[in-house]
Amino acid sequence: MAYSDKVIDHYENPRNVGKLDADSENVGTGMVGAPACGDVMRLQIQVDDNGVIEDAKFKTYGCGSAIASSSLVTEMVKGKTLEEAAAIKNMEIVEELALPPVKIHCSVLAEDAIAAAIEDIKAKREKKAESAA
Amino acid sequence: MAKLNIPVYLDYSATTPVDERVAKAMADCLTLQGNFGNPASRSHVFGWKAEDAVTEARANVARLIGADPKEIVWTSGATESDNLAIKGAAHFNAKKGKHIITLKTEHKAVLDTCRQLEREGFEVTYLDPEDNGLVDITKLADAIREDTTLVSIMHVNNEIGVIQDIEAIGALTRSKKILFHVDAAQSPGKVAIDVDAMNIDLLSLCAHKVYGPKGIGALYVRRKPRVRIEAQIHGGGHERGMRSGTLPTHQIVGMGESFRIAHEEMETENAKIEKLRDRLWEGLKDMEEVYLNGDFEQRIPGNLNISFNFVEGESLMMSLKDIAVSSGSACTSDSLEPSYVLRALGRNDELAHSSLRFTLGRFSTEEEVDFTIKEVRKAVEKLRDLSPLWDMFKDGVDLDTVQWAAH
Ligand SMILES: Cc1ncc(COP(=O)(O)O)c(C=O)c1O
Ligand code: FES
């Protein structure tokens, strides 16, 4: 299969690879997929007090398109509010990376990873608000 | 020092380049100046000459497997040979019984043919191999029933290169008077075949894994005791009625020449290839979490099938853009299922997703092997740095205890 130039670029120079402290109260972690399915994505976001994503990191086990999708997503979410980030749809990733139909599920995984990371940080904040109240 | 040809071809089990000597022999059978006649033309010298060439090729193929030339039926390749052998034998013996035994790690040409027979009312037992890929003969013996008419077990597995004990299986099937078909597409030139010593009744071959052309193969059909099969392709009654169609002289000559060369050079060639394969394995095996798939001893010289744990196979191949290999990863298949062969060995899905098959051959060089070692190590390291599973493994997390959000 031939890869698009954008997939190759993200694959060869992945942006924002790494790990944030999952225990920090400003960090939301989303881990989706399963090793048995051949893809696992971990997306982490660091959110400031105004609910703006100031940093994002990923690590992905999966095909080149999955790696490129998660790399792209870390770039997309930075600077966005949680609400804006939650509105990102997988088709934006598909279009940006010119993914073929068999690779659409890789972009869905990236969308799921954002949602999971947002859910995690929201849950943390609610818990904190409850214990403060 | 041989020069490094990029991209490096390490996918000899998928197909091989045609040997120059074979190409030359084939080219001599095409044009007006060459041997272009129809081997079935009995009335003139063009036909006779073509028939002579076919006869010589038949003898070369027969010699490599210890058969009589009359027992060779030309086909379009191993897929057709498998179809002809299995459907032909099953149909011919349908009155005696409708049970067939085969192996879960067979090539699709065998498995899908068996599936078709199931749709027609036959029953098929798909045996599980042991974890090393080999058949446990007692399990095979236990699977045999009153109504079993055919056992089909491959000689050399195309993915993991393991060699089944065909002689032991043949002794069993012969003693039970059950027909024995062997898919030997991957064997010629790599491991010895003797249809008599091994008690084989039907044997599938093709040319394109032995430096011959694609689109030509053969089925060995035993004459003593006579094995009868139903034809699948009907027409002019060529090949003793078992496979009609004008014989493609140039293809047949190519197959014959490739088998002749295999017969003559097999020993020296295998020694060379095995050394290179071992060099490749030595260069990779000290990495962490690297697993060899399939038995190391009962294995053809040119095959190495390795799982690089925590790295996904397709992304690994993407990193190895200058090296042609194949992967058991789901992401490289249309079905999105990882290799059924590795799963049948009891490898978990992760390891199946993480596998690469390297197959070396006649034109492989030490330079290519050293280049491959360097590139693979670099790629695995890079991808592990990107892998959340590697992180977790390094943090001491047992991945089997994690609740995965499967999708
Ligand atoms: C074990 C085995 N059987 C059958 C085949 C099919 O052979 P062919 O390509 O000649 O149809 C192959 C090769 O792909 C093979 O490796
Ligand atoms: S992760 Fe399997 S196809 Fe992308």
Coordinates of C-alpha atoms and ligand atoms in Angstrom, one line a residue:
Chain A
M1 CA 0.0 0.0 0.0
A2 CA 1.3 3.4 -0.8
Y3 CA 1.1 6.0 2.0
S4 CA 0.3 9.7 1.6
D5 CA 3.2 12.1 2.0
K6 CA 1.5 13.5 5.2
V7 CA 1.3 10.0 6.8
I8 CA 4.9 9.5 6.0
D9 CA 5.9 12.9 7.4
H10 CA 4.1 12.3 10.7
Y11 CA 5.4 8.7 10.8
E12 CA 9.0 9.7 10.2
N13 CA 8.9 12.9 12.4
P14 CA 6.2 12.2 14.9
R15 CA 5.1 15.3 16.9
N16 CA 4.8 15.3 20.6
V17 CA 5.9 11.8 21.5
G18 CA 6.0 11.2 25.2
K19 CA 4.4 10.8 28.5
L20 CA 2.9 13.2 30.9
D21 CA 2.4 12.5 34.6
A22 CA -0.9 10.6 34.6
D23 CA -1.4 11.3 38.3
S24 CA -1.2 15.1 37.9
E25 CA -4.5 16.8 38.4
N26 CA -3.9 18.9 35.2
V27 CA -3.4 15.8 33.0
G28 CA -6.1 13.8 31.3
T29 CA -5.1 10.4 29.9
G30 CA -6.9 8.4 27.2
M31 CA -5.9 5.0 26.4
V32 CA -7.9 3.2 23.7
G33 CA -7.5 0.1 21.6
A34 CA -6.1 -3.3 22.6
P35 CA -2.9 -5.1 21.9
A36 CA -4.9 -8.1 20.5
C37 CA -6.4 -5.8 17.9
G38 CA -3.0 -4.5 16.8
D39 CA -3.5 -1.0 18.0
V40 CA -3.2 0.9 21.3
M41 CA -3.2 4.7 21.5
R42 CA -2.3 6.7 24.6
L43 CA -3.1 10.4 24.3
Q44 CA -2.5 12.8 27.2
I45 CA -3.5 16.4 27.5
Q46 CA -2.3 19.0 30.0
V47 CA -5.1 21.5 30.7
D48 CA -4.7 24.9 32.3
D49 CA -7.2 26.5 34.8
N50 CA -9.2 28.0 32.0
G51 CA -9.8 24.6 30.4
V52 CA -7.4 25.2 27.6
I53 CA -5.1 22.4 26.4
E54 CA -1.6 23.7 26.8
D55 CA 0.3 20.5 26.0
A56 CA -0.4 17.1 24.5
K57 CA 1.7 13.9 24.2
F58 CA 1.1 10.5 22.7
K59 CA 2.5 7.0 22.3
T60 CA 0.9 4.6 19.8
Y61 CA 1.3 0.9 19.0
G62 CA -0.2 0.4 15.7
C63 CA 0.2 0.8 12.0
G64 CA 1.7 3.8 10.3
S65 CA -1.7 5.5 9.9
A66 CA -2.5 5.0 13.5
I67 CA 0.8 6.6 14.5
A68 CA 0.3 9.5 12.1
S69 CA -3.3 10.0 13.3
S70 CA -2.3 10.3 16.9
S71 CA 0.7 12.6 16.0
L72 CA -1.7 14.8 14.1
V73 CA -4.2 14.9 16.9
T74 CA -1.7 16.1 19.4
E75 CA -1.1 19.1 17.1
M76 CA -4.8 19.7 16.6
V77 CA -5.8 19.8 20.2
K78 CA -3.1 22.1 21.5
G79 CA -4.5 25.6 22.3
K80 CA -8.1 24.4 22.1
T81 CA -10.5 24.4 24.9
L82 CA -11.9 21.0 26.1
E83 CA -15.1 21.7 24.3
E84 CA -13.4 22.6 21.0
A85 CA -11.2 19.5 21.3
A86 CA -14.2 17.3 21.9
A87 CA -15.7 18.5 18.7
I88 CA -12.8 17.1 16.6
K89 CA -14.2 14.5 14.2
N90 CA -12.3 11.6 12.8
M91 CA -13.1 12.6 9.2
E92 CA -10.9 15.7 9.7
I93 CA -8.0 13.4 10.4
V94 CA -9.0 11.2 7.4
E95 CA -9.0 14.2 5.1
E96 CA -5.8 15.8 6.5
L97 CA -3.8 12.6 6.1
A98 CA -5.6 11.3 3.0
L99 CA -6.3 8.0 4.7
P100 CA -7.7 5.2 2.5
P101 CA -11.0 3.5 3.6
V102 CA -9.3 0.5 5.3
K103 CA -7.4 2.9 7.5
I104 CA -10.4 4.9 8.7
H105 CA -10.6 2.9 11.9
C106 CA -7.1 4.3 12.8
S107 CA -8.6 7.8 12.8
V108 CA -11.6 6.7 14.8
L109 CA -9.2 5.4 17.4
A110 CA -7.6 8.9 17.5
E111 CA -11.0 10.5 18.0
D112 CA -11.8 8.0 20.8
A113 CA -8.5 8.8 22.4
I114 CA -9.3 12.5 22.6
A115 CA -12.7 11.8 24.1
A116 CA -11.2 9.4 26.6
A117 CA -8.5 11.9 27.7
I118 CA -11.2 14.7 28.1
E119 CA -13.4 12.4 30.1
D120 CA -10.5 11.6 32.4
I121 CA -9.6 15.2 33.1
K122 CA -13.3 16.1 33.6
A123 CA -13.7 13.2 36.1
K124 CA -10.6 14.3 38.0
R125 CA -11.9 17.9 38.2
E126 CA -15.4 16.9 39.3
K127 CA -13.9 14.7 42.0
K128 CA -11.7 17.6 43.2
A129 CA -14.7 20.0 43.2
E130 CA -16.7 17.5 45.2
S131 CA -14.0 17.0 47.8
A132 CA -13.6 20.8 48.1
A133 CA -17.3 21.3 48.6
Chain B
M1 CA 32.6 -7.4 -2.2
A2 CA 29.1 -7.7 -3.6
K3 CA 27.4 -4.5 -3.9
L4 CA 24.3 -3.8 -1.9
N5 CA 21.2 -3.7 -4.1
I6 CA 18.5 -1.5 -2.6
P7 CA 15.7 -2.4 -2.0
V8 CA 16.9 -5.6 -0.5
Y9 CA 14.6 -8.6 -1.4
L10 CA 14.0 -10.9 1.5
D11 CA 10.7 -12.3 0.5
Y12 CA 11.7 -15.4 -1.4
S13 CA 8.9 -17.4 -0.1
A14 CA 6.4 -15.1 -1.7
T15 CA 8.1 -15.6 -5.1
T16 CA 11.6 -15.7 -6.5
P17 CA 13.1 -14.0 -9.5
V18 CA 13.5 -16.2 -12.5
D19 CA 17.0 -17.6 -12.8
E20 CA 18.8 -16.3 -15.9
R21 CA 19.3 -19.8 -17.2
V22 CA 15.6 -20.5 -16.9
A23 CA 14.7 -17.2 -18.6
K24 CA 17.0 -18.1 -21.5
A25 CA 15.4 -21.6 -21.9
M26 CA 12.0 -20.1 -21.8
A27 CA 12.8 -17.4 -24.4
D28 CA 13.9 -20.1 -26.8
C29 CA 10.3 -21.4 -26.9
L30 CA 8.4 -18.4 -28.1
T31 CA 9.2 -17.0 -31.5
L32 CA 9.2 -18.3 -35.1
Q33 CA 12.9 -19.1 -34.7
G34 CA 12.3 -20.9 -31.4
N35 CA 10.4 -23.9 -30.2
F36 CA 6.9 -22.4 -30.4
G37 CA 4.9 -25.5 -31.6
N38 CA 1.9 -27.1 -29.9
P39 CA 3.2 -30.2 -28.1
A40 CA -0.1 -31.9 -29.0
S41 CA 0.5 -31.5 -32.7
R42 CA 1.3 -35.0 -33.9
S43 CA 1.6 -34.2 -37.6
H44 CA 4.7 -32.1 -37.9
V45 CA 8.1 -31.4 -36.6
F46 CA 7.0 -28.2 -34.7
G47 CA 4.8 -30.3 -32.5
W48 CA 7.3 -33.1 -32.1
K49 CA 10.0 -30.7 -31.0
A50 CA 7.7 -29.0 -28.5
E51 CA 6.7 -32.4 -27.2
D52 CA 10.4 -33.3 -26.7
A53 CA 10.9 -30.2 -24.7
V54 CA 7.9 -31.0 -22.5
T55 CA 9.1 -34.6 -22.0
E56 CA 12.5 -33.4 -20.9
A57 CA 10.9 -30.9 -18.4
R58 CA 8.6 -33.6 -17.1
A59 CA 11.6 -35.8 -16.5
N60 CA 13.4 -33.0 -14.6
V61 CA 10.4 -32.4 -12.4
A62 CA 9.9 -36.1 -11.8
R63 CA 13.5 -36.6 -10.9
L64 CA 13.5 -34.0 -8.1
I65 CA 10.7 -35.8 -6.3
G66 CA 11.6 -39.4 -7.1
A67 CA 8.6 -40.0 -9.4
D68 CA 8.1 -41.4 -12.8
P69 CA 7.6 -38.7 -15.5
K70 CA 4.2 -40.3 -16.4
E71 CA 3.0 -39.3 -12.9
I72 CA 3.4 -35.6 -13.5
V73 CA 0.3 -33.5 -14.5
W74 CA 1.0 -29.9 -15.6
T75 CA -1.2 -27.3 -14.0
S76 CA -1.2 -23.5 -13.7
G77 CA 0.4 -23.5 -10.2
A78 CA 0.2 -24.9 -6.7
T79 CA -3.3 -23.4 -6.2
E80 CA -4.7 -25.4 -9.1
S81 CA -2.8 -28.5 -8.1
D82 CA -4.2 -28.3 -4.6
N83 CA -7.7 -27.8 -6.0
L84 CA -7.3 -30.7 -8.4
A85 CA -5.9 -33.1 -5.8
I86 CA -8.3 -32.4 -3.0
K87 CA -11.5 -31.9 -4.9
G88 CA -10.5 -34.6 -7.4
A89 CA -9.8 -37.2 -4.8
A90 CA -12.7 -36.2 -2.5
H91 CA -15.2 -36.4 -5.4
F92 CA -13.8 -39.6 -6.8
N93 CA -14.1 -41.3 -3.4
A94 CA -17.3 -39.7 -2.2
K95 CA -19.1 -43.1 -2.2
K96 CA -16.5 -44.5 0.2
G97 CA -16.6 -41.6 2.6
K98 CA -16.8 -37.9 2.9
H99 CA -14.3 -37.1 5.7
I100 CA -11.0 -35.2 5.0
I101 CA -8.3 -34.3 7.5
T102 CA -6.0 -31.3 7.1
L103 CA -4.1 -28.8 9.2
K104 CA -5.0 -25.3 10.4
T105 CA -1.7 -23.9 9.1
E106 CA -2.2 -25.0 5.5
H107 CA -2.1 -22.4 2.7
K108 CA -5.4 -20.9 1.7
A109 CA -5.3 -22.9 -1.5
V110 CA -5.9 -26.0 0.7
L111 CA -8.1 -24.4 3.4
D112 CA -10.5 -22.7 1.0
T113 CA -10.8 -25.8 -1.1
C114 CA -11.7 -27.8 2.0
R115 CA -14.3 -25.1 2.9
Q116 CA -15.8 -25.5 -0.5
L117 CA -16.1 -29.3 0.0
E118 CA -17.8 -28.6 3.3
R119 CA -20.4 -26.6 1.5
E120 CA -20.9 -29.6 -0.8
G121 CA -21.5 -31.9 2.2
F122 CA -18.0 -33.2 3.0
E123 CA -16.8 -33.1 6.6
V124 CA -13.3 -31.7 7.3
T125 CA -11.2 -31.9 10.4
Y126 CA -8.7 -29.1 10.8
L127 CA -5.9 -30.3 13.1
D128 CA -4.1 -27.9 15.4
P129 CA -0.3 -28.1 15.1
E130 CA 1.8 -28.1 18.2
D131 CA 3.3 -24.8 19.4
N132 CA 6.4 -25.4 17.2
G133 CA 4.1 -25.7 14.1
L134 CA 4.6 -29.5 13.7
V135 CA 1.8 -32.1 13.6
D136 CA 1.6 -34.6 16.4
I137 CA 1.2 -37.8 14.6
T138 CA -0.8 -39.4 17.4
K139 CA -3.4 -36.6 17.1
L140 CA -3.5 -37.2 13.4
A141 CA -4.0 -40.9 14.0
D142 CA -6.8 -40.2 16.5
A143 CA -8.6 -38.0 13.9
I144 CA -8.8 -40.7 11.3
R145 CA -12.3 -42.2 11.0
E146 CA -14.0 -45.0 9.1
D147 CA -15.1 -42.6 6.4
T148 CA -11.8 -40.7 6.1
T149 CA -10.7 -40.8 2.4
L150 CA -8.0 -38.1 2.3
V151 CA -5.4 -36.5 4.5
S152 CA -3.8 -33.3 3.2
I153 CA -0.8 -32.0 5.1
M154 CA 1.7 -29.5 3.7
H155 CA 5.4 -30.3 3.6
V156 CA 7.0 -26.8 4.3
N157 CA 4.9 -24.0 5.8
N158 CA 5.1 -20.8 3.8
E159 CA 5.0 -18.5 6.8
I160 CA 7.2 -20.2 9.4
G161 CA 9.2 -22.6 7.2
V162 CA 8.7 -25.6 9.4
I163 CA 9.0 -29.0 7.8
Q164 CA 6.5 -31.7 8.6
D165 CA 7.5 -35.3 9.1
I166 CA 5.9 -36.4 5.8
E167 CA 7.5 -39.8 5.9
A168 CA 5.8 -40.6 9.3
I169 CA 2.4 -39.3 8.1
G170 CA 2.7 -41.2 4.8
A171 CA 3.4 -44.4 6.7
L172 CA 0.3 -43.9 8.7
T173 CA -2.0 -43.0 5.8
R174 CA -0.7 -45.9 3.7
S175 CA -1.3 -48.4 6.6
K176 CA -4.9 -47.1 6.9
K177 CA -5.4 -47.1 3.1
I178 CA -6.2 -43.4 3.1
L179 CA -5.0 -41.1 0.3
F180 CA -2.2 -38.7 1.2
H181 CA -1.9 -35.3 -0.5
V182 CA 1.0 -33.0 0.2
D183 CA 1.3 -29.3 -0.7
A184 CA 5.0 -29.0 -1.5
A185 CA 4.9 -25.6 -3.1
Q186 CA 7.7 -24.4 -0.8
S187 CA 9.8 -27.5 -0.8
P188 CA 11.7 -28.0 -4.1
G189 CA 15.3 -27.1 -3.9
K190 CA 15.0 -26.6 -0.1
V191 CA 14.3 -30.1 1.3
A192 CA 14.4 -33.5 -0.3
I193 CA 11.2 -35.1 -1.6
D194 CA 10.8 -38.8 -2.3
V195 CA 7.3 -39.7 -3.1
D196 CA 7.9 -43.4 -2.7
A197 CA 9.8 -43.3 0.6
M198 CA 7.3 -40.9 1.9
N199 CA 4.2 -42.8 0.6
I200 CA 2.8 -39.7 -1.0
D201 CA -0.2 -40.2 -3.4
L202 CA -0.7 -36.6 -4.6
L203 CA 1.8 -33.8 -4.4
S204 CA 1.4 -30.1 -5.4
L205 CA 4.3 -28.2 -6.9
C206 CA 4.9 -24.8 -8.5
A207 CA 7.8 -23.2 -10.3
H208 CA 7.8 -19.6 -9.0
K209 CA 9.3 -20.4 -5.6
V210 CA 12.2 -22.2 -7.2
Y211 CA 13.5 -19.5 -9.6
G212 CA 11.0 -20.6 -12.3
P213 CA 8.1 -18.6 -13.8
K214 CA 4.8 -17.9 -12.2
G215 CA 1.7 -19.5 -13.7
I216 CA 3.0 -23.0 -14.0
G217 CA 2.9 -26.0 -11.6
A218 CA 2.3 -29.7 -11.5
L219 CA 0.5 -32.3 -9.6
Y220 CA 2.1 -35.6 -9.0
V221 CA -0.5 -38.4 -9.2
R222 CA 0.7 -41.9 -8.1
R223 CA 0.3 -44.7 -10.6
K224 CA 1.3 -47.7 -8.4
P225 CA -1.0 -48.3 -6.6
R226 CA -3.1 -46.2 -9.0
V227 CA -4.6 -43.0 -7.6
R228 CA -7.7 -41.8 -9.3
I229 CA -9.1 -38.3 -9.2
E230 CA -11.9 -36.5 -11.0
A231 CA -10.8 -33.8 -13.5
Q232 CA -11.7 -30.3 -12.6
I233 CA -11.0 -28.7 -16.0
H234 CA -12.5 -30.5 -19.0
G235 CA -11.6 -30.2 -22.7
G236 CA -9.2 -31.9 -25.1
G237 CA -8.2 -34.6 -22.7
H238 CA -4.6 -33.5 -22.2
E239 CA -2.5 -34.9 -19.3
R240 CA -4.3 -38.2 -19.4
G241 CA -7.7 -36.5 -19.1
M242 CA -6.8 -35.0 -15.7
R243 CA -6.2 -31.5 -16.9
S244 CA -7.2 -30.3 -20.3
G245 CA -5.7 -27.3 -22.1
T246 CA -2.9 -26.7 -24.5
L247 CA 0.4 -27.1 -22.8
P248 CA 2.4 -23.9 -22.4
T249 CA 5.7 -25.1 -23.7
H250 CA 7.7 -22.0 -22.5
Q251 CA 6.3 -22.2 -19.0
I252 CA 6.8 -26.0 -18.8
V253 CA 10.4 -25.7 -20.0
G254 CA 11.0 -23.0 -17.4
M255 CA 9.7 -25.2 -14.7
G256 CA 11.8 -28.1 -15.9
E257 CA 14.9 -26.0 -16.1
S258 CA 14.4 -24.6 -12.6
F259 CA 13.8 -28.0 -11.1
R260 CA 16.9 -29.3 -12.9
I261 CA 19.0 -26.5 -11.4
A262 CA 17.4 -27.1 -8.0
H263 CA 18.4 -30.8 -8.2
E264 CA 22.0 -30.0 -9.0
E265 CA 22.6 -27.1 -6.8
M266 CA 20.4 -27.7 -3.8
E267 CA 23.1 -28.9 -1.5
T268 CA 25.6 -26.1 -1.9
E269 CA 22.9 -23.5 -2.2
N270 CA 21.2 -24.5 1.1
A271 CA 24.5 -24.5 3.0
K272 CA 25.1 -20.9 1.8
I273 CA 21.6 -19.7 2.6
E274 CA 21.5 -21.4 6.0
K275 CA 24.7 -19.5 6.9
L276 CA 23.1 -16.2 5.9
R277 CA 19.9 -17.0 7.7
D278 CA 21.8 -17.9 10.9
R279 CA 23.8 -14.7 10.6
L280 CA 20.6 -12.7 10.4
W281 CA 19.2 -14.5 13.5
E282 CA 22.4 -14.0 15.4
G283 CA 22.2 -10.3 14.6
L284 CA 18.7 -9.9 16.0
K285 CA 18.1 -12.5 18.7
D286 CA 19.9 -10.7 21.5
M287 CA 17.3 -7.9 21.4
E288 CA 14.8 -7.8 24.2
E289 CA 11.4 -9.5 23.7
V290 CA 12.2 -11.1 20.3
Y291 CA 10.6 -14.4 19.6
L292 CA 11.3 -16.9 16.8
N293 CA 8.1 -18.5 15.5
G294 CA 8.1 -22.1 14.6
D295 CA 10.6 -24.9 15.3
F296 CA 14.3 -23.8 14.6
E297 CA 15.6 -27.3 13.8
Q298 CA 12.8 -28.7 11.6
R299 CA 12.9 -25.7 9.3
I300 CA 14.0 -24.8 5.8
P301 CA 17.3 -22.9 5.6
G302 CA 16.0 -19.6 4.2
N303 CA 13.2 -18.8 6.7
L304 CA 13.2 -16.6 9.7
N305 CA 9.8 -15.6 11.2
I306 CA 10.2 -13.3 14.2
S307 CA 7.9 -11.5 16.5
F308 CA 9.2 -8.2 17.9
N309 CA 7.0 -7.8 20.9
F310 CA 5.3 -4.3 21.5
V311 CA 6.0 -3.2 17.9
E312 CA 3.3 -3.6 15.3
G313 CA 4.3 -5.4 12.1
E314 CA 3.0 -3.0 9.5
S315 CA 4.6 0.1 11.1
L316 CA 7.8 -1.9 11.3
M317 CA 7.6 -2.7 7.6
M318 CA 7.0 1.0 6.9
S319 CA 10.3 1.8 8.7
L320 CA 12.0 -0.9 6.6
K321 CA 11.2 0.8 3.3
D322 CA 14.5 -0.4 1.8
I323 CA 13.8 -4.1 2.7
A324 CA 11.1 -6.3 1.2
V325 CA 9.7 -8.6 3.8
S326 CA 6.2 -9.7 4.8
S327 CA 4.3 -9.5 8.0
G328 CA 1.7 -11.4 9.9
S329 CA 0.2 -8.1 11.0
A330 CA -3.5 -7.7 10.5
C331 CA -3.0 -4.2 9.2
T332 CA -1.3 -5.6 6.1
S333 CA -4.1 -7.9 5.3
D334 CA -7.5 -6.9 3.9
S335 CA -9.3 -8.9 6.6
L336 CA -7.7 -7.0 9.5
E337 CA -7.1 -10.4 11.1
P338 CA -3.5 -11.2 12.2
S339 CA -1.8 -14.3 10.7
Y340 CA -3.9 -17.4 11.2
V341 CA -0.8 -19.5 11.1
L342 CA 0.8 -17.8 14.1
R343 CA -2.4 -18.0 16.0
A344 CA -2.7 -21.7 15.3
L345 CA 0.7 -22.0 17.0
G346 CA -0.9 -20.6 20.1
R347 CA 0.9 -17.3 19.7
N348 CA -1.2 -14.6 21.2
D349 CA -2.6 -11.9 19.0
E350 CA -0.1 -9.3 20.0
L351 CA 2.8 -11.5 18.9
A352 CA 1.0 -12.3 15.7
H353 CA 0.6 -8.6 15.0
S354 CA 4.2 -8.0 15.7
S355 CA 5.7 -10.6 13.4
L356 CA 7.9 -10.3 10.3
R357 CA 8.9 -13.0 7.9
F358 CA 12.3 -12.8 6.3
T359 CA 13.0 -15.4 3.6
L360 CA 16.4 -15.6 2.0
G361 CA 17.3 -17.2 -1.3
R362 CA 19.7 -17.8 -4.2
F363 CA 20.8 -14.2 -4.6
S364 CA 20.9 -13.1 -1.0
T365 CA 24.3 -11.7 0.2
E366 CA 26.1 -11.1 3.4
E367 CA 25.9 -7.4 2.7
E368 CA 22.2 -7.6 2.5
V369 CA 21.9 -9.5 5.8
D370 CA 24.1 -7.0 7.6
F371 CA 22.2 -4.1 6.2
T372 CA 19.0 -5.7 7.3
I373 CA 20.2 -6.3 10.9
K374 CA 21.2 -2.7 11.2
E375 CA 17.9 -1.4 9.8
V376 CA 15.7 -3.7 11.8
R377 CA 17.4 -2.9 15.1
K378 CA 17.0 0.8 14.4
A379 CA 13.4 0.5 13.4
V380 CA 12.4 -1.6 16.4
E381 CA 14.1 0.8 18.8
K382 CA 12.4 3.7 17.2
L383 CA 8.9 2.1 17.3
R384 CA 9.4 0.9 20.9
D385 CA 10.1 4.5 21.9
L386 CA 6.7 5.3 20.3
S387 CA 4.9 2.3 21.9
P388 CA 2.8 2.7 25.0
L389 CA 3.0 -1.1 25.5
W390 CA 6.8 -0.9 25.7
D391 CA 6.5 1.9 28.3
M392 CA 4.1 -0.3 30.3
F393 CA 6.3 -3.3 30.0
K394 CA 9.3 -1.3 31.1
D395 CA 7.3 0.0 34.1
G396 CA 6.6 -3.6 35.0
V397 CA 2.9 -3.6 34.1
D398 CA 1.6 -7.1 33.2
L399 CA -0.3 -6.3 30.0
D400 CA -2.5 -9.4 30.5
T401 CA -4.0 -7.8 33.6
V402 CA -4.9 -4.5 31.9
Q403 CA -8.6 -3.9 31.1
W404 CA -8.4 -2.9 27.4
A405 CA -11.1 -0.8 25.9
A406 CA -11.5 -3.1 22.9
H407 CA -13.3 -1.7 20.0
Ligands
LIG1 C1 2.3 -23.6 0.6 C2 1.8 -23.0 -0.6 N1 0.7 -23.6 -1.2 C3 0.2 -23.0 -2.4 C4 0.7 -21.8 -2.9 C5 0.1 -21.3 -4.1 O1 0.9 -21.4 -5.2 P1 0.7 -20.7 -6.6 O2 1.0 -19.3 -6.4 O3 1.6 -21.5 -7.5 O4 -0.8 -20.9 -7.0 C6 1.8 -21.2 -2.2 C7 2.3 -19.9 -2.7 O5 1.8 -18.9 -2.6 C8 2.3 -21.8 -1.0 O6 3.3 -21.2 -0.4
FES2 S1 -3.9 0.2 13.5 FE1 -4.4 -1.5 12.3 S2 -4.8 -0.6 10.4 FE2 -4.3 1.0 11.6

